[in-house]
Amino acid sequence: MATFPWLSLIIWLPILGALALLLLPRRDGLIRRFTLGVAVADFLVALPLFFSFDKSFAGMQFVERHLWIKAWNISYFLGVDGISVLFVLLSTILTILCVLISWEAVTEKVREFHMALLLTSATMTGVFCALDLFLFYIFWEAMLVPMYLIIGIWGGPRRLYATVKFFFYTLVGSILMLAGIIFLYLKTGSFALPEIVRTSLPYVYQFWLFWAFFAAFAVKVPMWPVHTWLPDAHTEAPTAGSVILAGILIKMGAYGFLRFSLSFMPLAAKAMMVPMLVLSVIAIIYGGIICLAQVDLKRLIAYSSVSHMGFVTLGIFSLEANAVEGAILQMINHGIVTGALFMCVGVVYDRTHSRLIKDYGGLATVMPIYAAFFLVFTLAAVGLPGTNGFVGEFLILLGTFASKKWAALLGASGLIIGAAYMLWLYQRVFFEEINPKVKGLKDLDFRETLALVPLLLLVLLIGCYPTPFLGFMHQSVAALMDHVHQAGVPAISITQLIKESLHVVIPS
């Protein structure tokens, strides 16, 4: 047991901060400063996870467990391992940056916006810390509410359409996952993750559970073809909403594959390996090609997320340790780089109120500091050596090549497409003749620079020296891969399994 409830403090501090905002007078400056103080305090509270984490231990650390609902054997059960700990830290960092980047962008319902921001932070952290399926589902669903409000109230002109689509997609997936959670409880008698992992379920159960959880996680990633909510949500969301979506929220789907699909259903995960790799490759190539046709800055970056997250699922379902570590690191990298790119778009949108690429040109002359930041993040998105994007994608392709060569070769084509659309975007926005619409724009101010510098440092630090970050994952990923590969191979084909399942549902 943990000697101090660090994880509870990280989760509940933003919630208490959100409630405290209700007591403050409606003075926008005071509300912003108070929220920033809470976000910084939450980050400081999370730092012991980074410095005190035992990298030689594969199991859960900072564990807290208290019986909650005795009749159903439900516990308030928290903990982190090498797979989840970095996401907790990233969540707290991005919350600070979201407050900074929204300082002047959000001027209406300021108190409510910052309450939603803090509640989103708390629920996101809860998802990564929950070790009880019931508690996990509560955090998973609770996260939708503040995110729905952030897009629906402070979003663009088509925000209602985007929020309804976002809510509908995620809700349908979540309902199927809930059915899977209930089935797991009925078969294992427990909601606790460590106890369920130790239970060896028959392959037929694993197969259907895999697809029930897939419905929720694939939507959240988002995988092709259930990705269409993401470009709309990103386009209409305020900058902070886009940063949260790109930085953390869509990582939850990939995290779910690692934490639940591979842990609970290893036989099914192995059987579904090729279909999942095919879907990943389609996402990489399709997302990249669609980017080439985009005229909206945010929409282009949103579709690039579909492509980048395709790399993540490619690494996960290659079921090879290097690729899985690369996938986890790439999730962190994508959160940093794409979050930064959305912040950069927000900077110029606040000045021009246009996201159309044709409304820009020559920004490197008008805003040289801004152009330098954008260039580093662009190169990281492309995967240039020396940036964090290179490390994650290299490990993914290295591991995938050892597992399925065809998948690695097809996935590598996404790197070329990615370089094409990102460098072409940079050329159109920052070079060529100065567009009259951007003449006289002021460069980054101190607050905007302060918000981007931490992400720039992380891009270079992970790119040049990834060892400390990969060190968190080695033991946990090795244990997960041992668990998957020791599960054996399915005894019957998928065709036979479906026939037998249909026979149970529809007796002859």
XYZ file of C-alpha atoms in Angstrom, residues 129-329:
201
model
C -5.043 5.295 -12.522
C -8.189 3.184 -12.058
C -7.546 -0.498 -11.340
C -11.193 -1.380 -10.777
C -13.335 -1.738 -13.909
C -16.336 -0.072 -12.274
C -14.248 2.905 -11.215
C -12.580 2.998 -14.631
C -15.951 3.134 -16.378
C -17.104 6.003 -14.155
C -14.024 8.069 -15.015
C -14.309 7.060 -18.704
C -17.900 8.292 -18.934
C -17.515 11.283 -16.612
C -14.791 12.625 -18.870
C -17.305 13.020 -21.702
C -19.381 15.605 -19.859
C -16.834 18.434 -19.393
C -15.374 17.699 -22.825
C -18.857 17.916 -24.348
C -19.338 21.294 -22.648
C -15.935 22.648 -23.718
C -16.662 21.944 -27.386
C -20.393 22.678 -27.223
C -20.201 26.042 -25.415
C -16.835 27.520 -26.387
C -16.494 25.902 -29.814
C -16.942 27.170 -33.371
C -20.083 27.797 -35.435
C -20.814 24.084 -36.013
C -20.075 23.102 -32.430
C -23.467 21.508 -31.758
C -23.095 19.134 -34.706
C -19.550 18.272 -33.609
C -20.509 17.648 -29.982
C -23.501 15.468 -30.833
C -21.351 13.406 -33.194
C -18.553 13.151 -30.637
C -20.977 12.148 -27.881
C -22.896 9.660 -30.057
C -19.807 7.828 -31.303
C -18.203 7.527 -27.886
C -21.467 6.619 -26.152
C -22.257 3.742 -28.521
C -18.774 2.353 -28.046
C -18.990 2.773 -24.284
C -22.284 0.873 -24.058
C -20.747 -2.154 -25.741
C -17.776 -1.920 -23.386
C -20.170 -1.767 -20.429
C -21.774 -4.992 -21.631
C -18.304 -6.521 -21.743
C -17.492 -5.281 -18.227
C -20.696 -6.797 -16.839
C -19.959 -10.104 -18.572
C -16.436 -10.106 -17.153
C -17.793 -9.509 -13.656
C -20.297 -12.345 -13.998
C -17.576 -14.738 -15.109
C -14.810 -13.685 -12.726
C -16.723 -12.294 -9.737
C -14.452 -9.274 -9.570
C -13.978 -5.818 -11.045
C -10.328 -5.668 -9.951
C -7.937 -5.651 -12.901
C -5.169 -7.788 -11.323
C -7.681 -10.504 -10.403
C -9.287 -10.532 -13.861
C -5.867 -10.751 -15.542
C -5.125 -13.893 -13.544
C -8.369 -15.504 -14.760
C -7.960 -17.535 -17.930
C -11.179 -17.116 -19.913
C -12.171 -19.546 -22.690
C -11.296 -18.371 -26.174
C -14.923 -17.953 -27.218
C -15.455 -15.473 -24.346
C -12.240 -13.657 -25.139
C -13.218 -13.311 -28.803
C -16.527 -11.559 -28.145
C -15.136 -9.532 -25.248
C -12.320 -8.329 -27.503
C -14.815 -6.866 -29.973
C -16.996 -5.385 -27.210
C -14.011 -3.474 -25.826
C -12.790 -2.776 -29.357
C -15.971 -0.779 -30.014
C -15.063 1.701 -27.276
C -11.324 1.860 -27.812
C -11.356 2.022 -31.623
C -13.701 5.018 -31.533
C -11.552 6.789 -28.997
C -8.200 6.195 -30.829
C -9.814 6.820 -33.450
C -9.190 3.949 -35.856
C -10.385 3.864 -39.426
C -13.354 3.717 -40.230
C -14.779 5.135 -36.957
C -12.585 8.228 -37.054
C -14.985 10.756 -38.583
C -15.945 12.410 -35.289
C -12.370 13.577 -34.658
C -11.890 16.133 -37.492
C -15.253 17.735 -36.684
C -14.528 17.843 -32.948
C -11.051 19.287 -33.486
C -12.257 21.867 -35.990
C -14.998 23.201 -33.745
C -13.249 22.868 -30.360
C -11.491 25.839 -28.768
C -7.703 25.550 -28.691
C -7.667 24.036 -25.199
C -10.254 21.469 -26.279
C -8.151 20.464 -29.281
C -5.048 20.168 -27.098
C -6.870 17.895 -24.647
C -8.364 15.818 -27.445
C -5.039 15.360 -29.213
C -2.884 15.258 -26.111
C -4.728 12.846 -23.873
C -8.254 11.881 -24.784
C -7.539 9.914 -27.949
C -4.687 8.126 -26.149
C -7.218 6.444 -23.916
C -8.318 4.120 -26.683
C -4.799 2.865 -27.307
C -4.223 2.662 -23.552
C -7.391 0.564 -23.306
C -6.054 -1.878 -25.900
C -2.903 -2.313 -23.817
C -4.492 -2.416 -20.387
C -7.577 -4.506 -21.178
C -7.570 -6.131 -24.624
C -4.057 -7.562 -24.386
C -4.254 -8.288 -20.644
C -7.750 -9.813 -20.430
C -8.060 -11.326 -23.899
C -4.543 -12.383 -24.976
C -5.773 -15.303 -27.119
C -8.213 -13.080 -28.990
C -5.587 -10.347 -29.353
C -3.249 -12.820 -31.034
C -6.020 -14.156 -33.255
C -7.047 -10.629 -34.274
C -3.486 -9.470 -34.865
C -3.619 -9.383 -38.679
C -7.023 -7.623 -38.958
C -5.840 -5.014 -36.471
C -2.593 -4.474 -38.373
C -4.561 -4.062 -41.613
C -6.830 -1.439 -40.001
C -3.740 0.342 -38.643
C -2.035 0.466 -42.028
C -5.227 1.795 -43.654
C -5.411 4.526 -40.999
C -1.765 5.508 -41.573
C -2.068 5.779 -45.356
C -5.661 7.034 -45.575
C -5.150 9.679 -42.863
C -2.012 10.925 -44.611
C -3.569 11.126 -48.075
C -6.628 12.958 -46.741
C -4.285 15.526 -45.156
C -3.031 16.485 -48.604
C -6.534 17.616 -49.568
C -7.266 19.741 -46.485
C -7.639 23.523 -46.669
C -8.250 24.042 -42.930
C -5.257 24.103 -40.576
C -6.978 22.336 -37.686
C -8.621 19.782 -39.926
C -5.267 18.891 -41.466
C -3.684 18.333 -38.068
C -6.748 16.356 -36.978
C -6.440 13.956 -39.915
C -2.717 13.674 -39.248
C -3.711 12.360 -35.809
C -5.608 9.528 -37.484
C -2.421 8.633 -39.349
C -0.156 8.981 -36.296
C -2.465 6.929 -34.099
C -2.412 4.294 -36.836
C 1.294 3.921 -36.038
C 0.399 3.472 -32.372
C -2.082 0.642 -32.995
C 0.371 -0.868 -35.487
C 2.951 -1.050 -32.699
C 0.523 -2.420 -30.125
C -0.844 -5.236 -32.286
C 2.512 -6.281 -33.646
C 2.758 -7.866 -30.179
C 6.515 -7.264 -30.059
C 8.170 -5.568 -27.088
C 10.105 -2.900 -29.035
C 7.020 -1.957 -31.026
C 4.809 -1.786 -27.941
C 7.324 0.449 -26.152
C 7.498 2.569 -29.296
C 3.702 2.785 -29.359
C 3.540 3.999 -25.747
C 6.310 6.533 -26.354
